[in-house]
Structures are given as structure tokens and as C-alpha cells.
XYZ file of C-alpha atoms in Angstrom:
621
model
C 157.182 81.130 163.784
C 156.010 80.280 167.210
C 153.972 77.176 168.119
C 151.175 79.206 169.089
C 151.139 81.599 166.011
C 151.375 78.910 164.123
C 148.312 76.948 165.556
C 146.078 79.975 165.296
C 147.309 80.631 161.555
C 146.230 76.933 160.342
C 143.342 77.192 162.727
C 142.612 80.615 160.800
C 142.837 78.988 157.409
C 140.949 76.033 158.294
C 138.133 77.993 159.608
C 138.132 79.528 155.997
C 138.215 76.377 153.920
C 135.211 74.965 156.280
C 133.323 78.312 155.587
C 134.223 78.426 152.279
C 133.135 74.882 151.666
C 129.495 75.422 153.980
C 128.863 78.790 152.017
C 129.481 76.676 148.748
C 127.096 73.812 149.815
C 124.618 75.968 151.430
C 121.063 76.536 149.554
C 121.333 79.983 148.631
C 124.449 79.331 146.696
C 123.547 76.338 145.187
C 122.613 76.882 141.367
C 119.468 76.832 140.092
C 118.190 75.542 136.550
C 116.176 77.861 134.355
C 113.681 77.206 132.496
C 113.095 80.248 129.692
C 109.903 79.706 127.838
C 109.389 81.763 125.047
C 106.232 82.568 122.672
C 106.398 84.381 119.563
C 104.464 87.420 118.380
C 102.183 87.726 120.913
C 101.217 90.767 123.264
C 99.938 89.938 126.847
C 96.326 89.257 125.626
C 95.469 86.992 128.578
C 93.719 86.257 131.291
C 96.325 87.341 133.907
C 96.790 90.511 132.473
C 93.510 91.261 132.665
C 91.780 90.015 129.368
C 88.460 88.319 129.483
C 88.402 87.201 125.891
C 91.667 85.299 126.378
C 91.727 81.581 127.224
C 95.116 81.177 128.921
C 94.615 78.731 132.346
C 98.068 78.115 132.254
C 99.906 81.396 132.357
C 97.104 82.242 134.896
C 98.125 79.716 137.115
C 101.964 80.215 136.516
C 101.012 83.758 137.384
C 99.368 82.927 140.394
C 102.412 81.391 141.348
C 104.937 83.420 140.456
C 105.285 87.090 139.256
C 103.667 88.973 136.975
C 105.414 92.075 135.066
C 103.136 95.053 134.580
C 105.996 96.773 132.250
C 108.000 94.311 130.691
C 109.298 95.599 126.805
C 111.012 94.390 123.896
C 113.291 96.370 122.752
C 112.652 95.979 119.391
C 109.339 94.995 117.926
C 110.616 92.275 115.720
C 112.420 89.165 116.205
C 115.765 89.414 114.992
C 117.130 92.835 116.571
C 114.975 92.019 119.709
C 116.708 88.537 119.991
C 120.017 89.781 119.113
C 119.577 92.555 122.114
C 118.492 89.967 124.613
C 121.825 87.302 123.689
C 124.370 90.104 123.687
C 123.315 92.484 126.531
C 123.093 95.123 124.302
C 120.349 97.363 122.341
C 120.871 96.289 118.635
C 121.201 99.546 117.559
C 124.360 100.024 119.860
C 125.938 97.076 118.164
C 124.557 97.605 114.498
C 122.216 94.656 114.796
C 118.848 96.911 114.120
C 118.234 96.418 111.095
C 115.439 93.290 110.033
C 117.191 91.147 108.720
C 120.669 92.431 108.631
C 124.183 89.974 109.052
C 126.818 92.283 110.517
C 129.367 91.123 111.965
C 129.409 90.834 116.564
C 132.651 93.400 118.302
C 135.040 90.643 119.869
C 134.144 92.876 123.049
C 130.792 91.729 123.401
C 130.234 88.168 124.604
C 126.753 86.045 124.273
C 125.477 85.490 127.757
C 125.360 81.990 127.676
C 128.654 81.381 127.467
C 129.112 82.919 130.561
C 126.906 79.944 132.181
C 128.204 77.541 130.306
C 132.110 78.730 131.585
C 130.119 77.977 134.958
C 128.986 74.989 135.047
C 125.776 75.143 133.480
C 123.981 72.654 130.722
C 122.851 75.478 127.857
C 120.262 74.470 125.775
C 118.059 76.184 123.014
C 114.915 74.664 121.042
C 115.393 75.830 118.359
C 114.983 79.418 117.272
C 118.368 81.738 116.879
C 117.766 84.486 114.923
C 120.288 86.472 116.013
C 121.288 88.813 113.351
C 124.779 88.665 113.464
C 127.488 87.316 110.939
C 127.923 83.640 112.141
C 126.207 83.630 115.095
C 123.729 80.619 113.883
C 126.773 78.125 113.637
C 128.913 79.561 116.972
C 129.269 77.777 119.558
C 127.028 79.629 122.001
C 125.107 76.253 123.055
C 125.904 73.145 124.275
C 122.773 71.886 122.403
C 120.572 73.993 119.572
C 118.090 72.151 117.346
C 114.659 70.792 117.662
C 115.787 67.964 119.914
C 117.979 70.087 122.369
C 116.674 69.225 126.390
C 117.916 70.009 129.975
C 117.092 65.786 130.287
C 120.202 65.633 128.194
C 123.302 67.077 130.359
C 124.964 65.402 132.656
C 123.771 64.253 136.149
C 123.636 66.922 139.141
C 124.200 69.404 136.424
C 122.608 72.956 136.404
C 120.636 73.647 133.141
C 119.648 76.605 130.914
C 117.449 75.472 129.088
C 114.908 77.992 125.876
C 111.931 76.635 124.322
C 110.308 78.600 121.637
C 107.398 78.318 120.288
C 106.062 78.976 116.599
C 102.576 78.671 117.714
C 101.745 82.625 117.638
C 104.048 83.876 115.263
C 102.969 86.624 112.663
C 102.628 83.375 110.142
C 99.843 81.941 111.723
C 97.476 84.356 110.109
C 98.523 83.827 106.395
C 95.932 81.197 106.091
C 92.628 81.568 107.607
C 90.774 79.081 109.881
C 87.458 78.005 108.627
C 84.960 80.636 110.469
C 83.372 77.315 112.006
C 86.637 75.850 113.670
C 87.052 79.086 115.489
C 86.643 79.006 119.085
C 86.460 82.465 119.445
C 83.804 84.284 118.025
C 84.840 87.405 115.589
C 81.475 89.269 116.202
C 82.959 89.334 119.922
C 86.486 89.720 119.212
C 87.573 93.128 121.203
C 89.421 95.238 118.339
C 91.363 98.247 119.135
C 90.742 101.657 117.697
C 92.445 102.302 114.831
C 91.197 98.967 113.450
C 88.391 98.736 110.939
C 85.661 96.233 111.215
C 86.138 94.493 108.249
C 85.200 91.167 107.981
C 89.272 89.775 107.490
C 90.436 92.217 110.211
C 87.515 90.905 112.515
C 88.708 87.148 111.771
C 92.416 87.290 112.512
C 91.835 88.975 115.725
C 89.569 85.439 116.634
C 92.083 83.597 115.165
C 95.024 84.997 116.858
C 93.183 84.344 120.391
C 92.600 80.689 119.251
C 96.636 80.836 118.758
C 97.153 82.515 121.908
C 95.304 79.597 123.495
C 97.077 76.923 122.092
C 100.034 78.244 122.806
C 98.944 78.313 126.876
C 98.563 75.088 126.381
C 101.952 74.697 124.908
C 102.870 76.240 128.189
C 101.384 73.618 130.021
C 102.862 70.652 128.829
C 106.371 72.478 129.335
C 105.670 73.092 133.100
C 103.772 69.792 133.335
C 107.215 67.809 131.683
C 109.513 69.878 134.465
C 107.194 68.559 137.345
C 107.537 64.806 136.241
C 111.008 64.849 136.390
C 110.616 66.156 139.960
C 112.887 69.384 139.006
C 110.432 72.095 139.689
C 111.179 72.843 143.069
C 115.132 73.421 141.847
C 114.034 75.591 138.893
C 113.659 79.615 137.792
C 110.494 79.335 135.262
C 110.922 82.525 132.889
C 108.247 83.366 130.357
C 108.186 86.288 127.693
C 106.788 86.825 124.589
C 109.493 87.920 122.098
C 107.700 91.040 120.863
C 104.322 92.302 120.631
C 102.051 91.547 117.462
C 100.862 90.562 115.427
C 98.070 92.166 113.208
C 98.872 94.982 111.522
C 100.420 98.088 113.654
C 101.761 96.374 116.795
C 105.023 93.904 115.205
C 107.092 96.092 113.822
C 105.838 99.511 115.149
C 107.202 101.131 118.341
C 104.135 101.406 120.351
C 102.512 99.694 123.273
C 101.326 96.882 120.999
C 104.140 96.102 119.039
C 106.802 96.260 122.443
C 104.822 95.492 125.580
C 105.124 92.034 126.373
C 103.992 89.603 128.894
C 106.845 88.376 131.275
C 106.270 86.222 134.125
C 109.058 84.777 136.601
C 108.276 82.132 139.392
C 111.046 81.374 141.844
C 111.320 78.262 143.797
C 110.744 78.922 147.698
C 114.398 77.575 148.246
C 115.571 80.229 145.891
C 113.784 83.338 147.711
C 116.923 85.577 147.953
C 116.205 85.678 144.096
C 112.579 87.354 144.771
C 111.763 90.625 144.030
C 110.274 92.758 146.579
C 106.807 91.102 146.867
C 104.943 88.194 147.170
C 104.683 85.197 144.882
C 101.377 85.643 142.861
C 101.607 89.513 142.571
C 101.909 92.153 140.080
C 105.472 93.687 140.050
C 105.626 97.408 137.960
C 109.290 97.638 137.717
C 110.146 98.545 134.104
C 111.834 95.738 132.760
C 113.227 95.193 128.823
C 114.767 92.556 126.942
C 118.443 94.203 127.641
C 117.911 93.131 130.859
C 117.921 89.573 130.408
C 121.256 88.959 130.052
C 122.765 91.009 133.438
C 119.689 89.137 135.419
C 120.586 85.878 134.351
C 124.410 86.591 135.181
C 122.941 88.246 138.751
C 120.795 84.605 139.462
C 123.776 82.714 138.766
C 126.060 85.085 140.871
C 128.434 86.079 137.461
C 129.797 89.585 137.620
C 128.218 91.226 134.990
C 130.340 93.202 132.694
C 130.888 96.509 132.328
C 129.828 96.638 128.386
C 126.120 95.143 129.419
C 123.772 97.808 128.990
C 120.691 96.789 131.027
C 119.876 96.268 134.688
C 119.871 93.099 136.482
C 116.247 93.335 138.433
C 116.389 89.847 139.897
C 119.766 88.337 142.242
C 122.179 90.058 144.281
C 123.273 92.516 141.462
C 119.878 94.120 141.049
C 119.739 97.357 140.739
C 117.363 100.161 141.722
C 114.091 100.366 139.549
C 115.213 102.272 136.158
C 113.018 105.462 134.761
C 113.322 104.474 131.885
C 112.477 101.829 128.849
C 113.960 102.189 125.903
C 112.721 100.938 122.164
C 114.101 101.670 118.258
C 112.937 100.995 115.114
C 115.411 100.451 111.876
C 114.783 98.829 108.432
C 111.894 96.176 108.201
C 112.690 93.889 105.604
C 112.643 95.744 102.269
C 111.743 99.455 103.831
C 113.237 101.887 105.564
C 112.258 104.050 108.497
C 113.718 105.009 111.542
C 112.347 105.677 115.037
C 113.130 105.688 118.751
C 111.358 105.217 121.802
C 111.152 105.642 125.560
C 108.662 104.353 128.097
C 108.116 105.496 131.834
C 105.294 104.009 133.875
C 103.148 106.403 132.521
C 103.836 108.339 128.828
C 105.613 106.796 125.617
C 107.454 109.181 123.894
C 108.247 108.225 119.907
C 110.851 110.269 117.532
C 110.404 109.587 114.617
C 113.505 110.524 112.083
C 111.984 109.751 108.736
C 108.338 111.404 108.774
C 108.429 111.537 105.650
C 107.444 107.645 105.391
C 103.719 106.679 106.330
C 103.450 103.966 108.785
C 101.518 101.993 106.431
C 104.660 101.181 103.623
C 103.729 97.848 102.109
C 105.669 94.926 103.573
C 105.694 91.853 101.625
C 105.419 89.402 105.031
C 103.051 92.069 106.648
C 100.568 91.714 103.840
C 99.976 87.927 103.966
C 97.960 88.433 106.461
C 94.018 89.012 105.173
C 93.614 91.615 107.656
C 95.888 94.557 106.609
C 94.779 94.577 103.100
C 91.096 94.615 103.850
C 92.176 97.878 106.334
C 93.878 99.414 103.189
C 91.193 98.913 101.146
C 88.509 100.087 103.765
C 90.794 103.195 103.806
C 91.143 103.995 99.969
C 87.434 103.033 99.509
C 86.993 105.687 102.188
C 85.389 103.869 104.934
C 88.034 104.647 107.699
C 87.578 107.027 110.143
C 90.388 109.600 111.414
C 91.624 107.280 113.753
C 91.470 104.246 111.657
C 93.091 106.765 108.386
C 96.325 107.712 110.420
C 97.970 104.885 109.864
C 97.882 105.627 105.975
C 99.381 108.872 106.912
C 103.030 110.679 107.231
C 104.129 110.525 110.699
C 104.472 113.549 113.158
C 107.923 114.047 114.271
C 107.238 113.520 117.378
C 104.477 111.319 119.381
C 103.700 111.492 122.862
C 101.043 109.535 124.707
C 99.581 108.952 127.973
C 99.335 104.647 128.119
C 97.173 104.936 131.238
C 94.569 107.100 129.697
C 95.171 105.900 126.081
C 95.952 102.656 126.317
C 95.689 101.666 122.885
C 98.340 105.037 121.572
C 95.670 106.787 119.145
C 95.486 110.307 120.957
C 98.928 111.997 120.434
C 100.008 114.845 123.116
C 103.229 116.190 121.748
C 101.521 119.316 120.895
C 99.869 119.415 123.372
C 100.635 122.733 126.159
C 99.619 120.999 128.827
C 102.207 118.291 128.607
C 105.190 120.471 127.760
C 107.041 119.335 130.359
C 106.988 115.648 129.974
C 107.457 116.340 126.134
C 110.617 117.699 126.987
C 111.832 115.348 129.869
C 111.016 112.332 127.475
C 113.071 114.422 124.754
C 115.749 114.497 126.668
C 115.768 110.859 127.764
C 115.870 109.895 124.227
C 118.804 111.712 123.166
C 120.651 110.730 126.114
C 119.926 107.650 125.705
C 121.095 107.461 121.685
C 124.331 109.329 122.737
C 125.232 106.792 125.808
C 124.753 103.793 123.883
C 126.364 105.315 120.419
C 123.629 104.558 118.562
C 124.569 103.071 115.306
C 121.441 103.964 113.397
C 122.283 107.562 112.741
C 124.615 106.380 110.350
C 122.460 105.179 106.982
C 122.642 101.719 106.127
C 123.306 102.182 102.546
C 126.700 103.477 103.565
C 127.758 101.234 106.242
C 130.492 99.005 103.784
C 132.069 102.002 102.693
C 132.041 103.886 106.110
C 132.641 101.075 108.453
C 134.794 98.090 106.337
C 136.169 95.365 108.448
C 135.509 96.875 111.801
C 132.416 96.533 113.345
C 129.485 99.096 113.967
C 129.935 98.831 117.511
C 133.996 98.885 117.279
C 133.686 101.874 114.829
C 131.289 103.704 117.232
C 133.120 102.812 120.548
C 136.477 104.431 118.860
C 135.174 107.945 119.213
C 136.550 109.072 116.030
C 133.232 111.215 115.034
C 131.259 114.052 117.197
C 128.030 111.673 117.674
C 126.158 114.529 119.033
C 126.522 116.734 116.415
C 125.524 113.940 114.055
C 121.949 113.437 116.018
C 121.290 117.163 116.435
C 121.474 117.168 112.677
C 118.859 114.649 112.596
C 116.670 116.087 115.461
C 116.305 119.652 113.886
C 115.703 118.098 109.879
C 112.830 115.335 111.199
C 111.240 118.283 112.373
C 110.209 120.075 108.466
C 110.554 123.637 109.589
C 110.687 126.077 106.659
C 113.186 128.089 108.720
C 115.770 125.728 109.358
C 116.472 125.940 105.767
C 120.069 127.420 106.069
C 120.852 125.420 108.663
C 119.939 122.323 106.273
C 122.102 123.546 103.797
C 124.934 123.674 105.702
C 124.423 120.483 106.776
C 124.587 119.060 102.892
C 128.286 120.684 102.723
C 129.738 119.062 106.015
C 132.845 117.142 105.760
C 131.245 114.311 107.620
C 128.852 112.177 105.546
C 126.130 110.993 107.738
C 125.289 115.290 108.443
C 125.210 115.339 104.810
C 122.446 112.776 105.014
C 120.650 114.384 107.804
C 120.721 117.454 105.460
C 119.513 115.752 102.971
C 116.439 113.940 104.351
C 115.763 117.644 105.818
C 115.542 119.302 102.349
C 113.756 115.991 101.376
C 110.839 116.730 104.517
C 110.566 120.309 103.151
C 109.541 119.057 100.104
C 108.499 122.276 97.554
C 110.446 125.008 100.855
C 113.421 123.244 100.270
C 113.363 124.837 96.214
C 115.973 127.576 97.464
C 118.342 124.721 97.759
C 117.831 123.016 94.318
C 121.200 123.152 92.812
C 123.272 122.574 96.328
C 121.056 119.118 95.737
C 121.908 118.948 92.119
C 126.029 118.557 93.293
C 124.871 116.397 96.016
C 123.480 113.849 93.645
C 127.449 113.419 93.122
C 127.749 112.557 96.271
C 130.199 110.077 97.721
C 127.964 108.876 100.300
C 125.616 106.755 98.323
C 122.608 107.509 100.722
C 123.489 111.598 100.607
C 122.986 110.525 96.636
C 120.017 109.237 97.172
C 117.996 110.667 99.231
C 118.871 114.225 97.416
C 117.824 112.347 94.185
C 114.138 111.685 95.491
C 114.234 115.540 96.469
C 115.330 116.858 93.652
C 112.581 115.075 91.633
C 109.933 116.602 94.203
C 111.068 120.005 93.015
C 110.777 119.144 89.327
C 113.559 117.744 88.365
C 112.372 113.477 87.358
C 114.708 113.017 84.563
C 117.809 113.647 86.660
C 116.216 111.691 89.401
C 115.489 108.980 87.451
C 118.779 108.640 85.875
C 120.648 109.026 89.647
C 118.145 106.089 90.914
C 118.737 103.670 88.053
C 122.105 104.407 88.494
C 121.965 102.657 92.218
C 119.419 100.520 91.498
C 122.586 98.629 89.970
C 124.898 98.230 92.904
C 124.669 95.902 95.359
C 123.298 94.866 99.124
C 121.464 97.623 100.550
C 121.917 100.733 98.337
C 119.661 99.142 95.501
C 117.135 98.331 98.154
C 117.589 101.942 99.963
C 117.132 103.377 96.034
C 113.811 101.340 95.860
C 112.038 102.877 98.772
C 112.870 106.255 97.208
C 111.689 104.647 93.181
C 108.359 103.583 95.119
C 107.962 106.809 97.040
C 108.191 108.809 93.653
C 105.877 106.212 91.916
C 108.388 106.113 88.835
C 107.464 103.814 86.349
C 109.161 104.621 82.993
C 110.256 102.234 80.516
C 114.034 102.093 82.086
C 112.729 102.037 85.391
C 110.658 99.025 84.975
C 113.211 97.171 83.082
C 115.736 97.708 85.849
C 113.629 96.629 88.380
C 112.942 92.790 86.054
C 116.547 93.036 86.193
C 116.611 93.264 90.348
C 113.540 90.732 90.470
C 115.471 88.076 88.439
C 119.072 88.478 89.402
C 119.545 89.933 92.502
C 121.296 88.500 95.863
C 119.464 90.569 98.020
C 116.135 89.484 99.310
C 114.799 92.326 100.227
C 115.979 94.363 96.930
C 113.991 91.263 95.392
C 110.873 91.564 97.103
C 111.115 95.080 96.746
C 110.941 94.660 92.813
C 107.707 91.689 93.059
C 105.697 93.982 94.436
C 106.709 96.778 92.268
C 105.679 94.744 89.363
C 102.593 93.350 90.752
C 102.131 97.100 91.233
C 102.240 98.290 87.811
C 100.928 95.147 86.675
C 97.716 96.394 88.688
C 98.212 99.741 87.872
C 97.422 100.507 91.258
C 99.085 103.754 92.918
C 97.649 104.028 96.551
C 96.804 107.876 97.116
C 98.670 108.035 100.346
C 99.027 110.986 101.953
């Protein structure tokens, strides 16, 4: 090599290494900490977002400061499944995490995002809450710190830190034991309540309470922001707040509407960190639609990570973000002891709800739901007949379909799927939905009560990412039997003979919907009972005994009352639904309430007792 080639190679490569090393030193690539507060149960009822009753000087201010998100969603309107979307990247339901509480076991695929910071560099710490809903996950070794001690004061000097707080403060729990009506500080005859909610006495109380929760939880807030500023690190550090779900009085936590998804979510950037900042100006609104499976690709995008290709949201702060999305997207699986499916999607504008088991009211009794005073002075109010049609729907079967305009409606109560004049979006949001299931291979078409004989060692996600099943046939089975048409009868029929299982369970909960217009079909339901899909077995039981035939249910019901995990608790829902209550019945369920390893199957059975022991069979429609 000649002298001068030579010279202008190392000159070539040592202008690199200095460039290298100045674009490595320089501010915009120097990491910065986070700081991810989170609050529990709580939708944006404050002052920021435009309440007057709330009391929240802190978020206001943090607000002021930073950015405010006008559409920010959980995915899932409970903790676990929410949580376990937000740590892996993915909606629950992809991964077979949907279900509240469930313990399934995490693909090797998928990877928790902060071990992706911590592979960087960063200090990852989390105080305290997991809840993750996946086999193992509370013992892996996601953090460098997790427990009620864990700080960002504790890593190592000069080190970049990720650092969750939780808070209990506003969590559905708070309202299982009232305040003395004196100690409030915000008056119940004032309390703002929404529609659909009765002014009873109870109902008017836990609203006041909840907003004397929601303002010691600000305050929570404060001293968080207040501790970051004495150690002089709030200049060098990403504040991220969220609440974890909406909630919490009856019909928002756990439902798939405004109240139970929409969060508050509120993001201020240091000034050296501006590349990070969205398109506007610190201390305004931003109307982007945001959910929790974003979390995860915009924390990778801050710290400059390549996100993976499995991730299934959109980065919308750092270099990687992407273009606003049109879409939200929301599901509902099994609460606790009951079952009910539904999915939803969000534009700026409408919500859009599909609802796969209509046959369910909204209102199935929940043993953690009905600590609170509130919801059982609303079901009272309604069987004593004091509720009006608003206030009664939530007693009610379900429509198969909801459709609402948020700007309008703000509160959900006015449904517009059949409504002419909003064909169109009807059908675009439709659309969206069942894209969206097929995309993400939603796991939730599959019934839970047959997941350990369908799925064995491998994982839902594994089993669904193998694309050893027709997926789309599988959810246009369960669009066309939600919807309880009379002439789809045939079609349902066929469905109950398919050589795939989870049709034959769509069929099923089709003939189930028809209720007495499914009688054609009795004895194709009488062979189904034989089924070797426990849930086909099921589900075709409850039918059957709607079209006469209670001995034979009984006898198919106690017979899975007997086995294990989820197909005793999936045969309660259908025992309760039914309102059997023979002699063999009751002693089966003693047998569940005493014995059983399930939770759920056991709290199932307590309030079946209590029930009888009442002798008190709600007339619900």
C-alpha cells in the first residue's frame, strides 16, 4: 500500500472512531432515566382532563409541563391481562394471557421489555406490583430490583435507571369499606354520576369516596416527582404516568367501554431530551391514539433498541415512532369466576364492541365486584324496580354488537349499531375488528375449558403462530352464531359436526343464543353432549336443558362439575345460568366449595350457596 493511501485510510478510520466517540458522548444520545408512575383503577377523573370535581394539583402541574394524552387505552380493563400486554409487547389475547387470573405459560419468542434495557445498560427497577399472568413470571428475572424497597437511588453511579412505582391507593379495594360520610372531602350530594348509575345512597358514596382516593393518590404523585427533584435528576429524566385501567365502580373495570379502558397518560420530557417530543409543545394536549401495547416499542424507541419484529404496538415517542395509528384495540376474556367474551376498537371518534357471548348479561355477579356497597344497592334499585332504561341495561343480555359515538355520548349509553345512519362506520369498525383478531391470532376463540387438552406443552401463542388451523374460519363461526338469527340455523348445525373443535363450540353457543329456534336441532345436541371437547359438552348441555331436556343437563353438568381447573368453573357459569338447584347439584357444589384447587371454581360455589341459602334467584332478563 502506498504511503499516501495509507495515511488517508488511518486518517479515514480515525475520523470514524472520533465521530463515533462525539456521536456517543453527545446529548441526544446520551440515555435518559425513566421514571414510570403508575396508579391503579382509576379513569382520568382530574383536573387536567377537564374535571372540576377532581382535586389533582399535581398531575395538573405535571400536565402543564409535559403532555397530556387525549386517547390513551388499556388494552384490557383489568390488571393482570392489561399488565401482561404492556411487559410483553403483545395484546394478551395474542399470547393466551386474557383471561383474569389465568397462569399460562410465556412463547420463548416473546421477551419482557425490560430485559432489553437492562442488556443496555440500564438500572430496572419495579415497586412492587407484577401481576403478570404468566407461568413464572413473578420469580423471573425480569428486574434488577422488585419488592417494596426497589429504587433508581440504588444502582450504580452514572447509571441509567428504569425505574415503576405503583400505587394501591385507587385500586377497586378501596371501596370495600366505606369512609365515615363525615371524613369525606367530597360531598356525595355533589358527586357527578354517570347515566346508567342510580342514585342510591351507597352508589352516591363510593363515587365521593373514590375522588377522595383519586386525590390522595395526586398527592402520592407529588412526593414521587418531589423525591426525583432532590436528588437533582429531573432534568436527566422521562416522567411517564398512566393509570393501569379504568374503574372502578361498577361498569367501567372490567367492561370494554370508555370507562373501564380510557386512561389518563401523561409524558414530560426533559428540554435536553427534545428529539424525544412529540409534535407539540410541552403543556399541550396530544390526540394520538395511544394503548398499553405501545409501551414496550416506545420505551425500546427512547432508548434507541430496535424493536422486534414480534412487538405488536407502535412506538409514538423516539426515533422509531411511527405514523399516528387508526386504530385502538381492547378484549375482554374470563373475569375471575365468569365467562364472557368481547372485543373492541376505538378511533378518535366511535367505539365499536362485539360481543361473542350475548347470551351473558353484563351484570353476572363477581365475588370482588360485589364488595363494593355500590353495585349491590344498583341491583337492588333494579329488582325493586326503581331503575330506569338506561340504568336497567346493565341487568340485561347484551346486543351483539355496540356502536357508539364517544364525542356525543361520552358516557356509552346510546348504542348506534342499528342505527341506518351509521352503516358505514358499523361496517368499517367491523372490519377493523376482525382484522385485527386474525393479525394477532387471537387466542380467545379457542374456549378456555379446552385449552390443556388442545394446546398441552406448547404455548397459546406457539400453538397459534404454527398455523396448523384455518383461524378465519374459526371466527366467522363465531361472528355469524353471536348474532341469534333464526335462519342461520343450518349453518349452526353444521358447525356442531366440524372436525375442528372450537367450530363445534361456536355452533354450540349459536344453538345456545337461539334458545327455544334452536329445537330443530335437539338431538344433533343430544350426541354433542358426548362431545370430546369439554366446552362443545357443555355449552350444548345448558342448551339442551333450555329446550326441555334438565335431567340430561343436569347429569352432563355434574358430570364436569368433577374435573378439574377451568372446566368445573366453565360448568358453573352454565349451573348458575340454568338456576339448577337439585339435591345432587347442591351437594356437588359443597363438594367444589370445600375441596377444590381452583379459586375461582371455589368462589363460584360460595356464592351459589349463599344463593340458595337466600333463596334468592335474580329475575334477569
Amino acid at each position: 500500500m502506498k504511503l499516501n493511501t495509507l495515511c488517508s485510510y488511518l486518517g479515514m478510520l480515525l475520523l470514524g472512531v472520533v465521530t463515533s466517540w462525539s456521536q456517543e458522548r453527545s446529548p441526544k444520545q446520551e440515555l435518559p432515566n425513566i421514571l414510570w408512575l403508575t396508579s391503579e383503577d382509576n379513569s382520568p377523573f382530574m383536573g387536567c382532563y377537564g374535571d372540576t370535581f377532581a382535586t389533582t394539583p399535581n398531575l395538573d402541574k405535571l400536565a402543564a409541563e409535559g403532555f397530556l394524552y387525549t386517547h390513551a387505552y388499556a388494552n384490557a380493563p383489568v390488571c393482570a391481562p392489561a399488565r401482561n400486554t404492556i411487559i410483553t409487547g403483545i395484546y394478551a389475547c395474542s399470547g393466551g394471557n386474557q383471561h383474569m387470573r389465568s397462569n399460562y405459560k410465556k412463547s420463548d419468542q416473546v421477551k419482557f421489555f425490560p430485559q432489553f434495557l437492562r442488556e443496555l445498560g440500564y438500572y430496572c427497577t419495579n415497586n412492587h406490583k407484577k401481576d403478570y399472568n404468566i407461568e413464572g413470571a413473578e420469580n423471573s428475572d425480569i428486574w434488577d430490583e422488585s419488592s417494596k424497597t426497589a429504587h433508581y437511588l440504588n444502582r450504580k453511579p452514572g447509571q441509567p435507571f428504569f425505574a415503576v412505582f405503583n400505587t394501591f391507593i385507587t385500586h377497586e379495594s378501596c371501596l370495600h369499606e366505606s369512609i365515615p360520610r363525615e371524613e369525606l372531602r367530597h360531598d356525595p350530594e355533589k358527586v357527578p354520576l354517570p347515566p346508567y348509575h342510580p342514585k342510591t345512597p351507597e352508589m352516591k358514596h363510593d363515587w365521593a369516596q373514590y375522588y377522595d382516593k383519586m386525590e390522595d393518590m395526586d398527592a402520592w404523585v407529588g412526593d414521587k416527582l418531589r423525591e426525583l427533584e432532590e436528588n437533582g435528576l429531573a432534568d436527566n429524566t422521562i416522567v411517564i404516568y398512566y393509570g393501569d385501567h379504568g374503574g372502578v365502580l361498577a361498569r367501567s373495570k372490567r367492561y370494554v367501554y370508555e370507562s373501564g379502558t380510557r386512561v389518563p397518560l401523561i409524558v414530560r420530557i426533559p428540554k435536553k431530551y427534545k428529539h424525544l417530543f412529540p409534535n407539540a409543545k410541552s403543556g399541550t394536549k396530544v390526540d394520538r391514539l395511544v394503548s398499553f401495547v405501545d409501551l414496550a416499542p416506545t420505551l425500546l424507541s427512547v432508548a434507541g433498541i430496535p424493536i422486534p419484529d414480534y412487538m405488536q404496538g407502535s412506538a409514538f415517542l423516539g426515533e422509531q415512532k411511527t405514523g399516528n395509528p387508526e386504530y385502538a384495540y381492547m378484549f375482554r376474556g374470563r373475569m375471575d369466576e365468569r365467562y364472557d367474551m368481547s372485543r373492541a376498537v376505538r378511533d378518535t371518534k366511535y367505539r365499536y364492541i362485539k360481543n361473542y357471548m350475548p347470551h351473558r348479561i353484563y351484570g353476572q355477579h363477581l365475588d370482588y365486584l360485589w364488595k363494593a356497597p355500590s353495585i349491590g344497592s344498583w341491583e337492588k334499585a333494579y329488582l325493586d324496580g326503581k331503575c330506569n332504561a338506561t340504568q336497567s341495561t346493565f341487568w340485561k343480555r347484551k346486543p351483539a354488537e355496540e356502536l357508539y359515538d364517544t364525542e356525543n355520548d361520552p358516557w356509552e349509553v346510546n348504542n348506534l349499531a342499528s342505527d341506518p345512519n351509521y352503516k358505514d362506520v358499523l361496517e368499517r369498525m367491523r372490519q377493523a375488528n376482525r382484522n385485527w383478531v386474525l393479525k394477532i391470532k387471537d387466542t380467545g376463540f379457542f374456549p378456555e375449558a379446552d385449552w390443556a387438552n388442545r394446546f398441552g406443552t406448547i404455548t397459546p401463542y406457539d400453538f397459534m403462530q404454527a398455523n396448523s388451523i384455518n383461524l378465519e374460519e374459526v371466527v366467522d363461526a363465531a361472528d355469524l352464531a353471536s348474532l341469534g338469527k333464526k335462519e342461520n340455523l343450518q349453518v349452526l348445525e353444521g358447525y356442531l359436526e366440524s372436525s375442528e373443535p372450537a367450530i363445534r363450540y361456536w355452533g354450540a353457543t349459536g344453538l345456545l343464543i337461539l334458545g327455544e329456534d334452536a329445537l330443530p336441532a335437539k338431538e344433533l345436541l343430544k350426541k354433542a353432549v358426548h362431545n370430546s371437547s369439554p366446552a362443545v359438552t357443555i355449552v350444548a348441555a345448558e342448551a339442551l336443558c333450555n329446550l326441555g331436556e334438565r335431567g340430561l343437563s343436569e347429569k352432563v353438568l355434574l358430570d364436569k362439575m368433577k374435573e378439574g381447573s377451568f372446566i368445573c368453573t366453565f360448568a358453573l357459569n352454565s349451573v348458575d345460568a340454568l338456576n339448577l338447584d337439585s339435591k345432587a347439584v347442591k351437594e356437588s357444589v359443597n363438594e367444589i366449595l370445600n375441596n377444590s384447587q381452583n379459586n375461582y371454581s371455589k368462589w363460584f360455589a360460595a356464592y351459589l350457596v349463599k344463593k340458595w341459602e337466600t333463596d334468592h334467584v335474580a329475575n334477569f332478563d
